CSV table of C-alpha atoms and ligand atoms in Angstrom, one decimal:
chain,number,residue,atom,x,y,z
A,1,MET,CA,0.0,0.0,0.0
A,2,PRO,CA,1.6,3.4,-1.0
A,3,ARG,CA,2.5,5.5,2.0
A,4,ILE,CA,2.0,9.2,1.6
A,5,ALA,CA,3.3,11.9,3.9
A,6,VAL,CA,0.8,14.8,3.8
A,7,VAL,CA,2.4,18.1,4.7
A,8,PRO,CA,-0.3,20.8,4.6
A,9,GLY,CA,2.2,23.5,5.7
A,10,ASP,CA,1.4,27.2,6.0
A,11,GLY,CA,-1.2,29.7,4.9
A,12,ILE,CA,-3.5,28.6,2.0
A,13,GLY,CA,-1.3,25.5,1.8
A,14,ALA,CA,-3.3,23.9,4.7
A,15,GLU,CA,-6.6,25.2,3.2
A,16,VAL,CA,-6.1,23.7,-0.3
A,17,THR,CA,-4.4,20.5,1.0
A,18,ARG,CA,-7.5,19.8,3.1
A,19,GLU,CA,-9.5,19.7,-0.2
A,20,ALA,CA,-6.9,17.5,-2.0
A,21,VAL,CA,-6.9,15.0,0.8
A,22,ALA,CA,-10.7,15.0,0.9
A,23,VAL,CA,-10.7,14.1,-2.8
A,24,LEU,CA,-8.3,11.2,-2.1
A,25,ARG,CA,-10.4,10.0,0.8
A,26,GLU,CA,-13.6,10.2,-1.3
A,27,LEU,CA,-11.9,8.0,-3.9
A,28,ASP,CA,-10.7,5.7,-1.2
A,29,ARG,CA,-14.1,5.3,0.5
A,30,ASP,CA,-14.4,1.7,-0.8
A,31,GLY,CA,-10.7,1.0,-0.5
A,32,GLU,CA,-10.2,1.4,-4.2
A,33,LEU,CA,-7.0,3.4,-3.9
A,34,GLY,CA,-5.6,1.7,-0.8
A,35,LEU,CA,-3.5,4.8,0.2
A,36,ASP,CA,-1.9,5.2,3.6
A,37,LEU,CA,-2.1,9.0,4.3
A,38,VAL,CA,0.0,10.1,7.2
A,39,GLU,CA,-0.2,13.8,8.2
A,40,TRP,CA,3.1,15.5,9.1
A,41,ASP,CA,3.2,18.6,11.3
A,42,LEU,CA,5.9,20.6,9.5
A,43,GLY,CA,5.7,24.3,8.9
A,44,ALA,CA,5.7,27.7,10.6
A,45,ASP,CA,3.4,26.7,13.5
A,46,ARG,CA,5.7,23.9,14.6
A,47,TYR,CA,8.8,26.0,14.0
A,48,LEU,CA,7.5,28.8,16.2
A,49,ARG,CA,6.3,26.4,18.8
A,50,THR,CA,9.5,24.2,19.0
A,51,GLY,CA,12.3,25.9,17.1
A,52,LEU,CA,12.5,22.8,14.8
A,53,THR,CA,12.2,23.0,11.0
A,54,ILE,CA,12.9,19.4,10.0
A,55,THR,CA,15.3,17.0,11.7
A,56,ASP,CA,17.8,14.7,10.0
A,57,GLU,CA,15.8,11.7,11.4
A,58,GLU,CA,12.6,13.0,9.9
A,59,MET,CA,14.3,13.6,6.5
A,60,ALA,CA,15.7,10.0,6.6
A,61,GLU,CA,12.3,8.6,7.5
A,62,LEU,CA,10.6,10.4,4.6
A,63,GLY,CA,13.3,9.1,2.2
A,64,SER,CA,13.0,5.5,3.3
A,65,GLY,CA,9.5,5.0,4.7
A,66,TYR,CA,7.3,6.8,2.1
A,67,ASP,CA,6.4,6.6,-1.5
A,68,ALA,CA,5.4,10.2,-1.9
A,69,ILE,CA,5.0,13.6,-0.1
A,70,LEU,CA,2.0,15.7,-0.8
A,71,LEU,CA,2.8,19.3,0.2
A,72,GLY,CA,0.6,22.3,0.4
A,73,ALA,CA,2.9,25.3,0.7
A,74,LEU,CA,5.5,26.8,3.1
A,75,GLY,CA,5.9,30.4,4.0
A,76,ASP,CA,4.6,32.6,6.8
A,77,PRO,CA,5.0,36.3,7.6
A,78,ARG,CA,5.6,35.4,11.2
A,79,VAL,CA,8.9,33.9,10.1
A,80,PRO,CA,10.5,36.9,8.3
A,81,GLY,CA,13.3,35.0,6.5
A,82,ASN,CA,11.2,31.9,6.0
A,83,GLU,CA,14.1,29.8,7.2
A,84,HIS,CA,11.7,27.0,8.0
A,85,ALA,CA,10.5,26.8,4.4
A,86,ARG,CA,14.1,26.8,3.1
A,87,ASP,CA,15.1,24.0,5.5
A,88,ILE,CA,12.1,21.9,4.7
A,89,LEU,CA,11.6,22.4,1.0
A,90,LEU,CA,15.1,22.9,-0.2
A,91,GLY,CA,16.2,20.2,2.3
A,92,MET,CA,13.8,17.8,0.7
A,93,ARG,CA,14.9,18.8,-2.8
A,94,PHE,CA,18.6,18.5,-2.1
A,95,LYS,CA,18.8,15.7,0.5
A,96,LEU,CA,16.3,13.5,-1.3
A,97,ASP,CA,18.1,14.5,-4.6
A,98,LEU,CA,14.8,15.3,-6.4
A,99,TYR,CA,16.4,16.4,-9.6
A,100,VAL,CA,13.3,16.6,-11.8
A,101,ASN,CA,10.9,19.5,-11.3
A,102,LEU,CA,8.0,18.4,-13.5
A,103,ARG,CA,5.5,21.0,-14.4
A,104,PRO,CA,2.6,19.9,-16.6
A,105,VAL,CA,0.6,22.8,-18.1
A,106,ARG,CA,-2.7,22.1,-19.7
A,107,LEU,CA,-5.5,24.5,-20.7
A,108,LEU,CA,-8.6,23.0,-19.1
A,109,HIS,CA,-11.2,25.1,-20.7
A,110,PRO,CA,-11.3,27.1,-24.0
A,111,GLY,CA,-12.0,30.4,-22.2
A,112,GLY,CA,-9.4,29.8,-19.5
A,113,SER,CA,-6.4,31.4,-21.2
A,114,PRO,CA,-5.6,35.1,-21.5
A,115,LEU,CA,-4.6,34.4,-25.1
A,116,LYS,CA,-7.3,34.8,-27.7
A,117,ASP,CA,-8.3,32.1,-30.0
A,118,VAL,CA,-6.6,29.2,-28.3
A,119,SER,CA,-8.2,25.8,-27.6
A,120,PRO,CA,-7.1,23.2,-25.0
A,121,ALA,CA,-5.2,21.4,-27.8
A,122,ASP,CA,-3.0,24.5,-28.2
A,123,ILE,CA,-1.7,24.5,-24.6
A,124,ASP,CA,-0.7,21.1,-23.4
A,125,MET,CA,3.0,20.9,-22.4
A,126,VAL,CA,5.2,19.4,-19.8
A,127,ILE,CA,8.3,21.3,-18.5
A,128,PHE,CA,11.3,19.4,-17.1
A,129,ARG,CA,13.2,21.9,-15.0
A,130,GLU,CA,16.5,20.9,-13.5
A,131,ASN,CA,16.0,21.1,-9.8
A,132,THR,CA,19.3,20.7,-8.0
A,133,GLU,CA,21.9,22.8,-9.8
A,134,GLY,CA,22.2,25.9,-11.9
A,135,SER,CA,22.0,29.4,-10.3
A,136,TYR,CA,20.2,28.1,-7.2
A,137,VAL,CA,23.0,26.3,-5.5
A,138,GLY,CA,23.9,29.3,-3.4
A,139,MET,CA,27.5,29.5,-4.5
A,140,GLY,CA,29.1,32.9,-4.6
A,141,GLY,CA,29.2,35.9,-2.3
A,142,VAL,CA,29.3,39.6,-1.8
A,143,PHE,CA,32.3,41.9,-1.6
A,144,LYS,CA,32.4,45.4,-0.3
A,145,GLN,CA,28.7,45.1,0.7
A,146,GLY,CA,26.9,48.4,1.3
A,147,THR,CA,29.5,50.5,-0.5
A,148,PRO,CA,29.4,52.0,-3.9
A,149,ASP,CA,31.9,49.3,-5.0
A,150,GLU,CA,29.7,46.4,-3.9
A,151,VAL,CA,30.1,43.2,-5.9
A,152,ALA,CA,27.6,40.3,-5.9
A,153,ILE,CA,28.5,36.9,-7.5
A,154,GLU,CA,26.0,34.1,-8.0
A,155,GLU,CA,27.6,31.1,-9.7
A,156,ASP,CA,25.7,29.0,-12.2
A,157,VAL,CA,26.7,25.3,-11.7
A,158,ASN,CA,26.1,22.8,-14.5
A,159,THR,CA,27.6,19.3,-14.1
A,160,ARG,CA,27.7,16.8,-16.8
A,161,LYS,CA,25.9,14.3,-14.5
A,162,GLY,CA,23.2,16.8,-13.5
A,163,VAL,CA,22.5,17.9,-17.1
A,164,GLU,CA,22.5,14.3,-18.4
A,165,ARG,CA,20.0,13.0,-15.9
A,166,ILE,CA,17.4,15.7,-16.4
A,167,VAL,CA,17.8,15.5,-20.2
A,168,ARG,CA,17.4,11.7,-20.1
A,169,ALA,CA,14.3,12.0,-17.9
A,170,ALA,CA,12.8,14.4,-20.5
A,171,TYR,CA,13.7,12.1,-23.4
A,172,GLU,CA,12.2,9.1,-21.5
A,173,HIS,CA,8.9,11.1,-21.1
A,174,ALA,CA,8.9,12.4,-24.7
A,175,GLY,CA,9.6,8.9,-26.0
A,176,ARG,CA,7.0,7.2,-23.9
A,177,THR,CA,4.3,9.8,-24.8
A,178,GLY,CA,5.3,10.2,-28.4
A,179,ARG,CA,5.7,14.0,-28.1
A,180,ARG,CA,8.2,16.6,-29.4
A,181,LEU,CA,11.0,17.6,-27.1
A,182,THR,CA,12.5,21.1,-27.0
A,183,LEU,CA,15.8,22.1,-25.3
A,184,ALA,CA,15.7,25.7,-24.1
A,185,ASP,CA,19.0,27.4,-23.3
A,186,LYS,CA,20.9,30.6,-23.9
A,187,SER,CA,24.0,29.0,-25.5
A,188,ASN,CA,24.6,32.1,-27.7
A,189,ALA,CA,25.5,34.2,-24.7
A,190,LEU,CA,26.1,31.7,-21.8
A,191,ARG,CA,28.5,29.7,-23.9
A,192,HIS,CA,30.1,27.3,-21.4
A,193,SER,CA,27.0,26.0,-19.8
A,194,GLY,CA,25.0,26.3,-23.0
A,195,GLN,CA,27.4,24.2,-25.0
A,196,LEU,CA,27.4,21.5,-22.3
A,197,TRP,CA,23.6,21.3,-22.4
A,198,ARG,CA,23.5,21.2,-26.2
A,199,ARG,CA,26.2,18.5,-26.4
A,200,VAL,CA,24.5,16.3,-23.8
A,201,PHE,CA,21.1,16.9,-25.5
A,202,GLY,CA,22.5,15.6,-28.8
A,203,GLU,CA,24.4,12.6,-27.2
A,204,VAL,CA,21.4,11.4,-25.1
A,205,GLY,CA,19.2,12.0,-28.2
A,206,ASP,CA,21.2,9.4,-30.1
A,207,GLU,CA,19.6,6.8,-27.8
A,208,TYR,CA,16.1,8.1,-28.6
A,209,PRO,CA,16.1,8.3,-32.4
A,210,ALA,CA,12.3,8.3,-32.5
A,211,VAL,CA,11.9,11.5,-30.5
A,212,GLU,CA,11.5,14.6,-32.6
A,213,THR,CA,13.5,17.5,-31.1
A,214,GLY,CA,14.0,21.2,-31.3
A,215,LEU,CA,16.5,23.8,-29.9
A,216,MET,CA,15.4,27.2,-28.7
A,217,TYR,CA,17.0,30.2,-27.0
A,218,ILE,CA,15.1,30.8,-23.9
A,219,ASP,CA,14.2,34.4,-24.8
A,220,ALA,CA,12.9,33.4,-28.2
A,221,LEU,CA,11.0,30.6,-26.5
A,222,ALA,CA,9.3,33.1,-24.2
A,223,THR,CA,7.9,35.0,-27.2
A,224,ASP,CA,7.0,31.9,-29.1
A,225,MET,CA,5.2,30.3,-26.2
A,226,VAL,CA,2.8,33.2,-26.3
A,227,LEU,CA,2.5,33.4,-30.0
A,228,ARG,CA,2.4,29.7,-30.9
A,229,PRO,CA,2.1,27.7,-27.7
A,230,GLY,CA,0.9,24.6,-29.7
A,231,ARG,CA,4.5,24.1,-30.9
A,232,TYR,CA,5.6,23.1,-27.5
A,233,GLN,CA,4.9,19.7,-25.9
A,234,VAL,CA,7.9,18.7,-23.7
A,235,ILE,CA,10.5,21.3,-22.7
A,236,VAL,CA,13.8,20.6,-20.9
A,237,THR,CA,15.8,23.4,-19.3
A,238,SER,CA,17.9,24.6,-16.4
A,239,ASN,CA,16.8,25.5,-12.9
A,240,LEU,CA,16.6,29.3,-13.5
A,241,PHE,CA,15.1,29.2,-17.0
A,242,GLY,CA,12.7,26.5,-16.0
A,243,ASP,CA,11.5,28.5,-13.0
A,244,ILE,CA,10.6,31.5,-15.2
A,245,ILE,CA,9.2,29.6,-18.2
A,246,SER,CA,6.9,27.4,-16.2
A,247,ASP,CA,5.4,30.4,-14.5
A,248,LEU,CA,4.8,31.9,-17.9
A,249,ALA,CA,3.2,28.7,-19.1
A,250,ALA,CA,1.0,28.5,-16.0
A,251,GLY,CA,-0.2,32.0,-16.8
A,252,LEU,CA,-1.1,31.0,-20.3
A,253,ALA,CA,-3.2,28.2,-18.9
A,254,GLY,CA,-5.2,30.2,-16.4
A,255,GLY,CA,-2.9,31.1,-13.6
A,256,LEU,CA,-1.4,29.8,-10.4
A,257,GLY,CA,-4.6,28.5,-8.9
A,258,LEU,CA,-4.5,25.7,-11.5
A,259,ALA,CA,-0.9,24.6,-11.7
A,260,PRO,CA,0.4,21.4,-10.2
A,261,SER,CA,4.1,20.3,-9.9
A,262,ALA,CA,6.2,17.3,-8.9
A,263,ASN,CA,9.8,17.0,-7.7
A,264,LEU,CA,11.1,13.6,-8.6
A,265,HIS,CA,14.0,11.3,-8.5
A,266,PRO,CA,12.8,8.6,-10.9
A,267,GLY,CA,12.5,5.3,-9.0
A,268,ARG,CA,12.5,7.0,-5.5
A,269,ILE,CA,10.2,9.1,-3.5
A,270,GLY,CA,8.5,12.1,-5.2
A,271,LEU,CA,7.4,15.4,-3.6
A,272,PHE,CA,4.2,16.8,-5.1
A,273,GLU,CA,3.1,20.4,-4.6
A,274,PRO,CA,1.0,23.1,-6.2
A,275,VAL,CA,3.2,25.7,-8.0
A,276,HIS,CA,1.6,28.5,-5.9
A,277,GLY,CA,2.9,29.5,-2.5
A,278,SER,CA,1.2,30.1,0.9
A,279,ALA,CA,-0.3,33.4,-0.4
A,280,PRO,CA,-0.3,35.3,2.9
A,281,ASP,CA,-2.5,38.0,1.3
A,282,ILE,CA,-5.5,35.6,1.1
A,283,ALA,CA,-4.7,33.1,3.8
A,284,GLY,CA,-7.4,32.4,6.4
A,285,GLN,CA,-10.2,33.8,4.2
A,286,GLY,CA,-11.4,30.5,2.7
A,287,THR,CA,-11.2,31.9,-0.8
A,288,ALA,CA,-8.1,30.1,-2.2
A,289,ASN,CA,-8.6,28.0,-5.3
A,290,PRO,CA,-8.1,24.3,-4.3
A,291,VAL,CA,-7.7,23.1,-8.0
A,292,ALA,CA,-3.9,23.2,-8.1
A,293,ALA,CA,-3.7,21.1,-5.0
A,294,ILE,CA,-6.3,18.7,-6.3
A,295,LEU,CA,-4.5,18.4,-9.6
A,296,THR,CA,-1.3,17.9,-7.7
A,297,ALA,CA,-2.9,14.9,-6.0
A,298,ALA,CA,-3.9,13.6,-9.4
A,299,LEU,CA,-0.3,14.0,-10.6
A,300,MET,CA,0.9,12.0,-7.6
A,301,LEU,CA,-1.6,9.2,-8.3
A,302,GLU,CA,-0.3,9.1,-11.9
A,303,HIS,CA,3.2,8.6,-10.7
A,304,LEU,CA,2.0,5.9,-8.3
A,305,GLY,CA,0.6,4.1,-11.4
A,306,ARG,CA,-3.0,5.0,-10.7
A,307,THR,CA,-3.5,6.7,-14.1
A,308,ASP,CA,-7.2,5.9,-14.4
A,309,THR,CA,-8.0,7.5,-11.0
A,310,ALA,CA,-5.8,10.5,-11.9
A,311,ARG,CA,-7.9,11.0,-15.1
A,312,ARG,CA,-11.1,10.8,-13.1
A,313,ILE,CA,-9.9,13.7,-10.9
A,314,GLU,CA,-8.9,15.7,-13.9
A,315,ALA,CA,-12.3,15.1,-15.5
A,316,ALA,CA,-14.1,16.3,-12.4
A,317,VAL,CA,-11.9,19.4,-12.3
A,318,GLU,CA,-12.5,20.1,-16.0
A,319,ALA,CA,-16.2,19.8,-15.4
A,320,SER,CA,-16.0,22.4,-12.5
A,321,ILE,CA,-14.3,24.9,-14.7
A,322,ARG,CA,-16.6,24.3,-17.6
A,323,GLU,CA,-19.6,24.8,-15.4
A,324,GLY,CA,-18.2,27.9,-13.7
A,325,ALA,CA,-18.1,26.2,-10.3
A,326,THR,CA,-14.9,27.9,-9.3
A,327,THR,CA,-13.4,30.3,-6.8
A,328,ALA,CA,-13.1,34.0,-7.3
A,329,ASP,CA,-9.7,34.0,-9.0
A,330,LEU,CA,-11.4,32.2,-12.0
A,331,GLY,CA,-14.4,34.4,-11.8
A,332,GLY,CA,-16.7,32.0,-9.9
A,333,PRO,CA,-18.8,32.4,-6.8
A,334,LEU,CA,-17.5,29.5,-4.7
A,335,ARG,CA,-15.3,29.4,-1.6
A,336,THR,CA,-12.5,26.9,-1.2
A,337,ALA,CA,-14.5,24.2,0.6
A,338,GLU,CA,-17.5,24.6,-1.8
A,339,ALA,CA,-15.2,24.2,-4.8
A,340,GLY,CA,-13.7,21.1,-3.3
A,341,ALA,CA,-17.1,19.7,-2.5
A,342,TRP,CA,-18.3,20.3,-6.1
A,343,ILE,CA,-15.3,18.4,-7.5
A,344,ARG,CA,-15.8,15.5,-5.1
A,345,ASN,CA,-19.4,15.3,-6.2
A,346,ALA,CA,-18.4,15.4,-9.8
A,347,LEU,CA,-16.1,12.3,-9.3
A,348,HIS,CA,-19.2,10.2,-9.3
A,349,LYS,CA,-20.8,11.5,-12.5
B,401,LIG,P1,5.5,32.4,-2.0
B,401,LIG,O1,6.6,33.3,-1.7
B,401,LIG,O2,5.2,31.4,-0.9
B,401,LIG,O3,5.5,31.8,-3.4
B,401,LIG,P2,3.7,34.5,-2.7
B,401,LIG,O4,2.5,35.1,-2.1
B,401,LIG,O5,4.8,35.4,-3.1
B,401,LIG,O6,4.2,33.3,-1.8
B,401,LIG,P3,2.0,32.9,-4.2
B,401,LIG,O7,1.5,32.3,-2.9
B,401,LIG,O8,2.3,32.0,-5.2
B,401,LIG,O9,3.2,33.8,-4.0
B,401,LIG,O10,0.8,33.9,-4.6
B,401,LIG,C1,1.0,34.9,-5.7
B,401,LIG,C2,-0.4,35.6,-5.9
B,401,LIG,O11,-1.3,34.6,-6.4
B,401,LIG,C3,-1.0,36.1,-4.6
B,401,LIG,O12,-1.6,37.3,-4.8
B,401,LIG,C4,-2.0,35.0,-4.2
B,401,LIG,O13,-3.1,35.5,-3.5
B,401,LIG,C5,-2.4,34.4,-5.6
B,401,LIG,N1,-2.7,33.0,-5.5
B,401,LIG,C6,-1.7,32.0,-5.3
B,401,LIG,N2,-2.3,30.8,-5.2
B,401,LIG,C7,-3.6,31.0,-5.2
B,401,LIG,C8,-4.8,30.2,-5.2
B,401,LIG,N3,-4.6,28.8,-5.0
B,401,LIG,N4,-6.0,30.7,-5.2
B,401,LIG,C9,-6.2,32.0,-5.4
B,401,LIG,N5,-5.1,32.9,-5.5
B,401,LIG,C10,-3.9,32.4,-5.4
């Protein structure tokens, strides 16, 4: 029986995770799913109460005793530097070596995009963002801080091993799903790292001759994704570029309230979380959109091999959007709990 650590976390994270878990429990009423959901108390409340973010023992237990982590969001204004979020989230990403940040982006409803004249078939892509290297490793420093001569250096780390494993994961996915794979880089200006990515992309590609591929500079891709989103099906890119381009893609498909994500190390535990954060501006009001969290639960089920059940959740979510049974961010009249209940109901239709 798959064992899932549920980490509701902070702000709207807890509010939307409640709805995602309710969907899973609804599907599990007759034992169909057979999930063991274990709630973990990690987040700002515990940190403020005990001074603990996440212990080494807890991290080890997650890595060895669980199949997946379902996370809401971390971040709380009472912890000004959000050090608890850094320890927990980055700790999981790095210590569990979750090198794939997978961001599927799909338009669920014809009117759901800010672009005109696009249909769901035009926006259906999966972004493979490298999740453990690049500009986010924290290497660098400042010199002469606070003076007019201040210097800040942020290194961009790209290892052959790191590039190869994310590129391979993207090829695997593109090969399995029969979709076109695009590498996004900036190899015309960032030549050292860019050339490494291009060489590895070509070499790994030799092992996947059936996969159709394309190369794009990241700036050109940003424009083209807006003008011709239908050209993009699977995109592989670095940590920084992936961070930006996946938020752009989420915007094209209706915004943060709908975007799920996964952090994976194929063959090991996965961490599944909505793309949005804890949204302190609307926390506690009961107005957050639970759809991203519910689609995150579906993504988790897909990775646990429960594809049919994942599709059932997605169909219920699509129905809610089609019928206008949504929260205010999508123009609907419902509150978080009402939107969750509507989707649970639609599971049985
Ligand atoms: P973090 O730093 O944790 O990412 P943030 O507030 O900077 O937090 P988000 O939490 O992603 O970023 O929120 C960005 C904006 O989108 C906020 O105005 C928030 O209210 C809105 N938002 C995010 N998620 C949702 C949601 N599920 N439903 C409705 N609005 C949302």
